[in-house]
Coordinates of C-alpha atoms and ligand atoms in Angstrom, one line a residue:
X281 CA 0.5 -29.6 -1.1
X282 CA 1.1 -33.3 -0.9
X283 CA 1.7 -33.2 2.8
X284 CA 4.5 -35.7 2.7
X285 CA 7.2 -33.1 1.9
X286 CA 8.7 -31.7 5.2
X287 CA 7.3 -28.3 5.7
X288 CA 9.9 -25.5 5.9
X289 CA 8.9 -22.4 7.7
X290 CA 8.9 -19.0 6.0
X291 CA 8.5 -15.8 7.9
X292 CA 7.9 -12.6 5.8
X293 CA 7.9 -9.2 7.5
X294 CA 6.4 -6.4 5.5
X295 CA 7.1 -2.7 5.8
X296 CA 5.7 0.2 3.9
X297 CA 3.0 0.3 1.3
X298 CA 0.3 -2.0 -0.1
X299 CA 2.5 -2.9 -3.1
X300 CA 4.8 -4.5 -0.6
X301 CA 2.0 -6.4 1.0
X302 CA 1.1 -7.7 -2.6
X303 CA 4.7 -8.5 -3.2
X304 CA 5.0 -10.4 0.0
X305 CA 2.1 -12.7 -0.9
X306 CA 3.6 -13.3 -4.3
X307 CA 6.9 -14.2 -2.7
X308 CA 5.1 -16.8 -0.5
X309 CA 3.4 -18.1 -3.7
X310 CA 6.7 -18.7 -5.5
X311 CA 8.3 -20.3 -2.5
X312 CA 5.5 -22.6 -1.6
X313 CA 6.4 -25.2 -4.3
X314 CA 9.7 -25.6 -2.5
X315 CA 7.9 -26.7 0.6
X316 CA 7.8 -23.3 2.5
X317 CA 4.8 -22.6 4.5
X318 CA 4.2 -19.2 6.0
X319 CA 4.5 -18.7 9.7
X320 CA 3.7 -15.6 11.9
X321 CA 6.9 -15.5 13.9
X322 CA 10.5 -15.3 13.0
X323 CA 11.5 -17.7 15.8
X324 CA 12.0 -21.1 14.4
X325 CA 11.7 -19.9 10.8
X326 CA 14.0 -21.5 8.2
X327 CA 13.7 -18.6 5.8
X328 CA 13.2 -15.0 7.0
X329 CA 12.4 -12.3 4.4
X330 CA 12.2 -8.6 5.4
X331 CA 10.3 -6.8 2.6
X332 CA 11.5 -3.3 3.1
X333 CA 10.5 0.3 2.6
X334 CA 12.9 3.1 1.7
X335 CA 10.4 6.1 1.5
X336 CA 11.5 7.8 4.7
X337 CA 14.6 7.5 6.8
X338 CA 12.7 5.9 9.7
X339 CA 11.4 3.1 7.6
X340 CA 14.8 2.3 6.4
X341 CA 16.5 2.4 9.9
X342 CA 13.9 0.0 11.2
X343 CA 15.3 -2.6 8.8
X344 CA 18.8 -2.5 10.3
X345 CA 17.6 -2.8 13.8
X346 CA 15.4 -5.7 12.8
X347 CA 18.4 -7.4 11.1
X348 CA 20.4 -7.0 14.4
X349 CA 17.7 -9.0 16.2
X350 CA 17.4 -11.6 13.6
X351 CA 21.1 -12.2 13.8
X352 CA 21.0 -12.7 17.5
X353 CA 18.0 -15.0 17.2
X354 CA 19.8 -17.1 14.7
X355 CA 23.0 -17.4 16.8
X356 CA 20.9 -18.4 19.8
X357 CA 19.2 -21.1 17.7
X358 CA 22.4 -22.4 16.3
X359 CA 24.0 -22.5 19.8
X360 CA 21.2 -24.9 20.8
X361 CA 22.0 -27.1 17.9
X362 CA 19.3 -25.7 15.6
X363 CA 19.7 -25.2 11.9
X364 CA 21.0 -22.0 10.4
X365 CA 18.1 -19.8 9.2
X366 CA 18.5 -17.9 5.9
X367 CA 18.1 -14.1 6.1
X368 CA 16.8 -12.2 3.0
X369 CA 16.3 -8.6 2.5
X370 CA 13.9 -7.7 -0.3
X371 CA 12.0 -4.5 -1.3
X372 CA 13.1 -1.0 -1.9
X373 CA 15.9 -0.7 0.7
X374 CA 17.4 -3.8 -0.9
X375 CA 17.2 -2.1 -4.2
X376 CA 18.5 1.3 -3.1
X377 CA 21.3 0.1 -0.8
X378 CA 22.0 -3.5 -1.2
X379 CA 25.8 -3.1 -0.9
X380 CA 25.4 -1.2 2.2
X381 CA 23.1 -3.8 3.7
X382 CA 25.8 -6.4 3.0
X383 CA 28.5 -4.2 4.6
X384 CA 26.5 -3.1 7.6
X385 CA 25.1 -6.6 8.5
X386 CA 27.1 -9.6 7.5
X387 CA 24.4 -11.9 8.7
X388 CA 22.3 -11.1 5.5
X389 CA 22.5 -14.0 3.1
X390 CA 20.7 -12.5 0.2
X391 CA 19.6 -9.0 -1.1
X392 CA 16.9 -9.0 -3.7
X393 CA 15.2 -6.0 -5.4
X394 CA 11.5 -5.8 -6.1
X395 CA 11.8 -6.9 -9.7
X396 CA 13.5 -10.2 -9.2
X397 CA 11.2 -12.0 -6.8
X398 CA 10.5 -14.6 -9.5
X399 CA 14.1 -15.7 -9.2
X400 CA 13.9 -16.2 -5.4
X401 CA 13.9 -20.0 -5.5
X402 CA 17.0 -20.1 -7.6
X403 CA 18.7 -17.4 -5.6
X404 CA 18.0 -19.1 -2.3
X405 CA 19.3 -22.4 -3.5
X406 CA 22.4 -20.5 -4.5
X407 CA 22.9 -18.9 -1.1
X408 CA 22.5 -22.3 0.5
X409 CA 25.6 -23.3 -1.5
X410 CA 27.6 -20.1 -1.0
X411 CA 26.9 -17.2 1.4
X412 CA 26.7 -13.6 0.1
X413 CA 25.0 -13.8 -3.4
X414 CA 23.9 -10.4 -4.4
X415 CA 21.5 -9.6 -7.2
X416 CA 22.2 -6.9 -9.6
X417 CA 19.2 -4.5 -9.6
X418 CA 17.2 -4.5 -12.8
X419 CA 13.7 -3.2 -13.8
X420 CA 12.4 -5.9 -16.0
X421 CA 8.9 -6.0 -14.5
X422 CA 7.5 -7.8 -17.6
X423 CA 9.8 -10.7 -17.0
X424 CA 8.8 -10.8 -13.3
X425 CA 5.2 -10.9 -13.8
X426 CA 5.4 -13.5 -16.7
X427 CA 7.4 -15.7 -14.4
X428 CA 5.2 -15.5 -11.3
X429 CA 2.5 -18.2 -11.0
X430 CA -0.8 -17.0 -12.4
X431 CA -2.9 -18.8 -9.9
X432 CA -3.0 -17.1 -6.5
X433 CA -4.4 -18.6 -3.3
X434 CA -6.0 -15.6 -1.7
X435 CA -6.1 -15.3 2.1
X436 CA -9.4 -13.6 2.4
X437 CA -12.3 -12.0 0.6
X438 CA -10.3 -8.9 -0.4
X439 CA -7.0 -8.9 -2.3
X440 CA -4.5 -6.6 -3.7
X441 CA -3.7 -6.8 -7.5
X442 CA -0.7 -4.9 -8.9
X443 CA -1.5 -3.4 -12.3
X444 CA 1.3 -0.8 -12.5
X445 CA 4.7 -0.3 -11.1
X446 CA 7.3 2.5 -11.0
X447 CA 7.1 6.2 -11.3
X448 CA 8.3 8.7 -13.8
X449 CA 7.1 11.9 -12.0
X450 CA 10.3 12.6 -10.0
X451 CA 8.8 14.6 -7.2
X452 CA 11.9 16.2 -5.8
X453 CA 11.5 14.6 -2.3
X454 CA 10.8 11.0 -3.3
X455 CA 13.0 8.0 -3.9
X456 CA 10.3 5.8 -5.7
X457 CA 11.5 6.7 -9.2
X458 CA 15.0 5.4 -8.2
X459 CA 13.8 2.3 -6.3
X460 CA 10.9 1.1 -8.4
X461 CA 12.2 2.3 -11.8
X462 CA 10.1 3.8 -14.7
X463 CA 6.4 3.5 -15.0
X464 CA 5.3 0.1 -16.4
X465 CA 1.9 -1.4 -16.9
X466 CA 0.9 -5.0 -17.0
X467 CA -1.3 -6.2 -19.9
X468 CA -4.9 -6.0 -19.2
X469 CA -5.4 -9.8 -20.2
X470 CA -3.0 -10.8 -17.5
X471 CA -4.7 -8.6 -14.8
X472 CA -8.1 -10.0 -15.8
X473 CA -6.9 -13.5 -15.6
X474 CA -5.5 -12.9 -12.1
X475 CA -8.8 -11.2 -11.1
X476 CA -10.9 -14.0 -12.4
X477 CA -8.8 -16.5 -10.5
X478 CA -9.3 -14.4 -7.3
X479 CA -13.0 -14.1 -7.9
X480 CA -13.3 -17.8 -8.5
X481 CA -11.9 -18.4 -5.1
X482 CA -14.3 -16.2 -3.3
X483 CA -12.6 -12.8 -3.4
X484 CA -15.3 -10.1 -3.6
X485 CA -13.1 -7.0 -3.7
X486 CA -9.8 -6.1 -5.4
X487 CA -7.6 -3.1 -4.8
X488 CA -5.7 -2.3 -7.9
X489 CA -2.2 -1.3 -7.0
X490 CA 0.4 1.0 -8.7
X491 CA 2.9 3.6 -7.5
X492 CA 0.9 5.7 -10.0
X493 CA -2.1 3.5 -10.6
X494 CA -4.0 6.0 -12.5
X495 CA -1.2 6.3 -15.0
X496 CA -2.1 2.7 -16.1
X497 CA -1.1 2.7 -19.7
X498 CA -3.1 -0.3 -21.0
X499 CA -5.7 0.6 -23.7
X500 CA -8.2 3.0 -22.5
X501 CA -6.2 3.7 -19.2
X502 CA -7.3 2.7 -15.8
X503 CA -11.0 3.6 -16.5
X504 CA -11.2 0.9 -19.2
X505 CA -9.5 -1.6 -16.9
X506 CA -11.9 -0.9 -14.1
X507 CA -14.8 -1.4 -16.4
X508 CA -13.4 -4.7 -17.7
X509 CA -12.9 -6.0 -14.2
X510 CA -16.3 -4.8 -13.1
X511 CA -17.8 -7.3 -15.6
X512 CA -16.2 -10.3 -13.7
X513 CA -18.9 -12.2 -11.9
X514 CA -18.5 -12.2 -8.2
X515 CA -16.2 -9.3 -8.2
X516 CA -18.4 -6.7 -6.5
X517 CA -16.0 -4.0 -5.4
X518 CA -13.1 -2.4 -7.1
X519 CA -10.7 0.1 -5.5
X520 CA -7.3 1.6 -6.7
X521 CA -4.4 3.3 -5.1
X522 CA -2.3 5.4 -5.2
X523 CA -3.0 8.2 -7.7
X524 CA -1.4 11.3 -9.0
X525 CA -3.5 14.5 -9.7
X526 CA -1.8 14.7 -13.1
X527 CA -3.2 11.4 -14.2
X528 CA -6.8 11.9 -13.0
X529 CA -8.4 11.9 -16.4
X530 CA -12.1 12.6 -17.5
X531 CA -12.6 8.9 -18.2
X532 CA -11.6 7.8 -14.6
X533 CA -13.7 10.6 -13.1
X534 CA -16.8 9.5 -15.3
X535 CA -16.2 5.9 -14.2
X536 CA -16.7 7.0 -10.6
X537 CA -20.2 8.1 -11.5
X538 CA -21.1 5.2 -13.7
X539 CA -19.5 2.0 -12.5
X540 CA -21.2 0.5 -9.5
X541 CA -18.4 -1.7 -8.4
X542 CA -16.0 1.2 -8.3
X543 CA -16.1 2.2 -4.7
X544 CA -16.6 5.8 -3.7
X545 CA -13.2 6.4 -2.3
X546 CA -10.3 8.3 -3.7
X547 CA -6.7 8.5 -2.4
X548 CA -5.2 11.4 -4.3
X549 CA -2.2 12.9 -2.6
X550 CA -1.7 16.6 -2.9
X551 CA 1.3 16.9 -0.6
X552 CA 1.0 20.7 0.0
X553 CA -1.4 23.5 -0.5
X554 CA 1.2 26.1 -1.4
X555 CA 1.8 26.7 -5.1
X556 CA 5.3 27.7 -4.4
X557 CA 6.2 24.5 -2.5
X558 CA 4.2 22.4 -5.1
X559 CA 6.5 23.8 -7.9
X560 CA 9.6 23.1 -5.7
X561 CA 8.3 19.5 -5.2
X562 CA 8.0 19.3 -9.1
X563 CA 4.3 18.1 -8.6
X564 CA 3.0 19.6 -11.9
X565 CA -0.2 20.8 -10.3
X566 CA -1.4 23.7 -8.2
X567 CA -3.7 23.9 -5.2
X568 CA -6.3 25.4 -7.4
X569 CA -6.0 22.7 -10.1
X570 CA -6.3 20.0 -7.3
X571 CA -9.4 21.6 -5.9
X572 CA -11.0 21.7 -9.3
X573 CA -10.2 17.9 -9.7
X574 CA -11.9 17.2 -6.4
X575 CA -14.9 19.3 -7.5
X576 CA -15.3 17.5 -10.7
X577 CA -14.9 14.0 -9.0
X578 CA -17.6 15.1 -6.5
X579 CA -19.8 16.1 -9.3
X580 CA -19.6 12.7 -10.8
X581 CA -19.9 10.9 -7.5
X582 CA -21.2 13.4 -4.7
X583 CA -20.6 11.0 -1.7
X584 CA -17.0 10.1 -2.6
X585 CA -14.5 9.9 0.3
X586 CA -11.4 11.8 -0.2
X587 CA -8.1 10.8 1.1
X588 CA -4.6 12.2 0.7
X589 CA -0.9 12.4 1.6
X590 CA 0.7 15.5 3.0
X591 CA 4.3 16.5 3.8
X592 CA 5.1 19.2 6.2
X593 CA 8.5 21.0 6.4
X594 CA 9.6 20.5 2.8
X595 CA 12.7 22.6 2.3
X596 CA 11.8 26.3 2.1
X597 CA 8.3 25.9 3.7
X598 CA 7.4 29.0 5.5
X599 CA 4.4 29.6 7.9
X600 CA 2.4 31.1 5.0
X601 CA 3.0 28.0 2.9
X602 CA 2.0 25.8 5.8
X603 CA -1.2 28.0 6.3
X604 CA -2.0 27.4 2.6
X605 CA -1.9 23.6 3.2
X606 CA -4.3 23.9 6.2
X607 CA -6.6 26.1 4.0
X608 CA -6.5 23.5 1.2
X609 CA -7.3 20.8 3.7
X610 CA -10.3 22.8 5.0
X611 CA -11.5 23.3 1.4
X612 CA -11.4 19.5 0.6
X613 CA -12.8 18.0 3.8
X614 CA -11.1 14.5 4.1
X615 CA -12.4 11.0 5.0
X616 CA -8.9 10.1 5.9
X617 CA -5.3 11.2 5.2
X618 CA -1.7 10.4 5.9
X619 CA 0.7 13.2 6.9
X620 CA 4.4 13.0 7.2
X621 CA 7.3 15.2 8.2
X622 CA 9.6 15.8 5.2
X623 CA 12.5 13.3 5.5
X624 CA 15.7 14.0 3.6
X625 CA 16.5 11.2 1.2
X626 CA 20.0 10.9 -0.1
X627 CA 20.2 11.3 -3.9
X628 CA 16.9 13.1 -4.3
X629 CA 17.0 16.8 -5.5
X630 CA 15.2 18.1 -2.4
X631 CA 17.8 16.8 -0.1
X632 CA 20.3 19.3 -1.5
X633 CA 17.8 22.3 -1.3
X634 CA 18.5 25.2 0.9
X635 CA 16.1 26.1 3.6
X636 CA 15.8 22.7 5.4
X637 CA 13.2 23.1 8.1
X638 CA 14.0 22.6 11.8
X639 CA 12.7 19.4 13.4
X640 CA 10.8 21.3 16.0
X641 CA 9.0 23.4 13.4
X642 CA 8.1 20.2 11.6
X643 CA 6.7 18.6 14.7
X644 CA 4.6 21.6 15.5
X645 CA 3.2 21.7 11.9
X646 CA 2.5 18.1 11.9
X647 CA 0.7 18.2 15.1
X648 CA -1.5 21.1 13.8
X649 CA -2.2 19.4 10.5
X650 CA -3.0 16.1 12.1
X651 CA -5.5 17.7 14.6
X652 CA -7.3 19.2 11.6
X653 CA -7.3 16.0 9.6
X654 CA -8.4 14.0 12.7
X655 CA -11.4 16.3 13.2
X656 CA -12.3 15.9 9.5
X657 CA -12.1 12.1 9.7
X658 CA -14.3 12.1 12.9
X659 CA -16.9 14.4 11.1
X660 CA -16.9 12.2 8.0
X661 CA -17.5 9.1 10.1
X662 CA -20.1 10.7 12.4
X663 CA -22.1 11.7 9.2
X664 CA -22.7 8.0 8.5
X665 CA -24.6 7.5 11.7
X666 CA -28.2 6.7 10.9
X667 CA -27.3 5.6 7.3
X668 CA -27.6 2.0 6.0
X669 CA -24.4 1.1 4.3
X670 CA -23.5 -2.1 2.4
X671 CA -20.7 -3.8 4.4
X672 CA -18.4 -6.5 3.1
X673 CA -17.6 -8.8 6.1
X674 CA -13.9 -9.6 6.1
X675 CA -13.1 -11.2 9.3
X676 CA -14.2 -12.0 12.9
X677 CA -14.0 -9.3 15.4
X678 CA -12.2 -9.3 18.7
X679 CA -15.5 -10.0 20.7
X680 CA -17.5 -13.3 20.2
X681 CA -20.3 -13.1 17.6
X682 CA -18.8 -9.9 16.1
X683 CA -17.8 -9.5 12.5
X684 CA -15.7 -6.7 11.0
X685 CA -16.2 -5.4 7.5
X686 CA -15.7 -2.4 5.3
X687 CA -18.1 0.3 4.2
X688 CA -17.9 1.5 0.6
X689 CA -15.9 4.5 2.0
X690 CA -13.3 2.1 3.4
X691 CA -14.3 2.5 7.0
X692 CA -14.1 -0.5 9.4
X693 CA -17.5 -1.5 10.6
X694 CA -18.1 -3.7 13.7
X695 CA -21.3 -5.6 13.8
X696 CA -22.8 -8.4 15.8
X697 CA -23.4 -11.0 13.1
X698 CA -23.1 -14.7 12.5
X699 CA -20.0 -16.3 10.8
X700 CA -22.1 -17.3 7.7
X701 CA -22.0 -13.7 6.7
X702 CA -18.3 -13.6 6.2
X703 CA -17.5 -12.8 2.6
X704 CA -20.9 -11.2 2.1
X705 CA -22.1 -7.8 1.4
X706 CA -24.8 -7.0 3.9
X707 CA -26.8 -3.8 4.7
X708 CA -25.8 -2.4 8.1
X709 CA -27.4 0.4 10.0
X710 CA -24.7 2.6 11.4
X711 CA -25.3 3.4 15.1
X712 CA -22.0 5.0 16.2
X713 CA -18.8 6.4 15.0
X714 CA -15.2 6.9 16.3
X715 CA -12.2 8.2 14.6
X716 CA -11.0 5.0 13.0
X717 CA -14.2 2.9 12.8
X718 CA -18.0 2.6 12.8
X719 CA -20.4 0.2 14.7
X720 CA -23.8 -0.9 13.5
X721 CA -26.6 -3.6 13.4
X722 CA -27.7 -5.7 10.6
X723 CA -30.3 -3.6 8.9
X724 CA -32.7 -6.3 7.9
X725 CA -32.8 -10.2 7.8
X726 CA -30.3 -10.3 5.0
X727 CA -31.0 -12.1 1.8
X728 CA -28.4 -14.8 2.0
X729 CA -26.6 -15.4 -1.2
X730 CA -26.2 -19.0 -2.3
X731 CA -23.1 -20.6 -0.6
Ligands
5AD894 N1 9.6 12.6 3.2 C1 8.4 12.5 3.7 N2 7.3 12.0 3.2 C2 7.6 11.4 1.9 N3 6.7 10.8 1.1 C3 7.5 10.4 0.0 N4 8.7 10.9 0.1 C4 8.8 11.4 1.3 C5 9.9 12.1 2.0 N5 11.1 12.1 1.5 C6 5.3 10.6 1.3 C7 4.4 11.3 0.3 C8 3.9 10.2 -0.6 C9 3.8 9.1 0.5 C10 3.7 7.7 0.0 O1 5.0 9.2 1.3 O2 3.4 12.0 0.9 O3 2.7 10.4 -1.1
SF4_895 FE1 7.1 9.6 -5.4 FE2 5.9 11.6 -6.7 FE3 6.3 9.3 -7.9 FE4 4.4 9.5 -6.0 S1 4.4 10.5 -7.9 S2 5.9 7.8 -6.2 S3 5.5 10.9 -4.5 S4 7.8 10.7 -7.3

């Protein structure tokens, strides 16, 4: 930045998944040459972007209430003689219900779908001339990535990197195939260039992102991509999310046993443990085939941490189906997990299915499932006590002299440690465990890496 251009303030609020976190960073990147600097509050911002999530009804409704607040904030600011801020709705709600947003909230200046972020500078310039521009949705992901700047300015020692977008699986409950379009993979060269640029700026860990990241279609699949990135100097840790059991191939499982940089953590959503429900969900796997996958992966990498997503109260789910889910959870043993009440999404096949489940039944099932998953998470964390784990220090902790990092299993680890260890991977002796995090001490006078 030259420093002479007047800095305009950009506030981006991100909802939903990690893909949106990545997209928000990239939006900030394309807007920075126009003089926009990121601020952490909507008050006083010249440009406000809501990067939205459409996956469940609750996520969608939050957007409309936030827009109401932004509208009031803008009116107050203008009443005090301030400039008019620009309000942009991006992300999956923009893609799915752009017209409805414009109708329900006239304060919105621009609606832009996830595949058009590279056009933001031009679109914003247009809205400054005339209110109410609306972008037609398209899925030209290749154009977007080609048009985004290749050099990123990472904000820390870990970074997300999108390698794949979209989904062709059409699980019957899910809006993603409609909002993010067909599966599409970035070329490995472009991904490697972005990863090298990040590593050159001190990033030690990348998380490869895709709605179906293990369906990555570049040559050799995700396993080949992981091996390629593992060869980049300085890039010590690779993770990926989120995966589908159908695309969990032998090569990727083998990579878990062979590639040191590939972290022992697998987020592999199963959704349900009932074969009848899995079939109605169009998941193309059974509880048994899922368990065999987990077994194989554990054979390749015995300590791997397993995470998953679960839906309770899918249409037609009976007590016995739910019990089957609990049984599967017991058989797997999770390090972490996300569970959701089924949310009826307009336009998806499951929304029209008979046997919609009562909210009270969903609540009860969710509570029982969560109790089991939380117990498993505590047990997984407690099992680390006494071990020495390599921890990548990411940031300062809340207490002075404390750093927070991540174990290979993605657990947060709190340690009393000097600032110079930020960005380094250091052995830590784990002394205590809670549900969400671990605490420990530096295991030995760490070999400091050259600065
Ligand atoms: N209702 C509840 N949960 C859903 N998910 C996707 N669609 C729905 C829905 N309609 C969950 C799935 C998926 C995660 C990202 O969100 O578990 O894996
Ligand atoms: Fe949605 Fe299923 Fe695709 Fe995942 S695999 S994004 S749950 S349709």
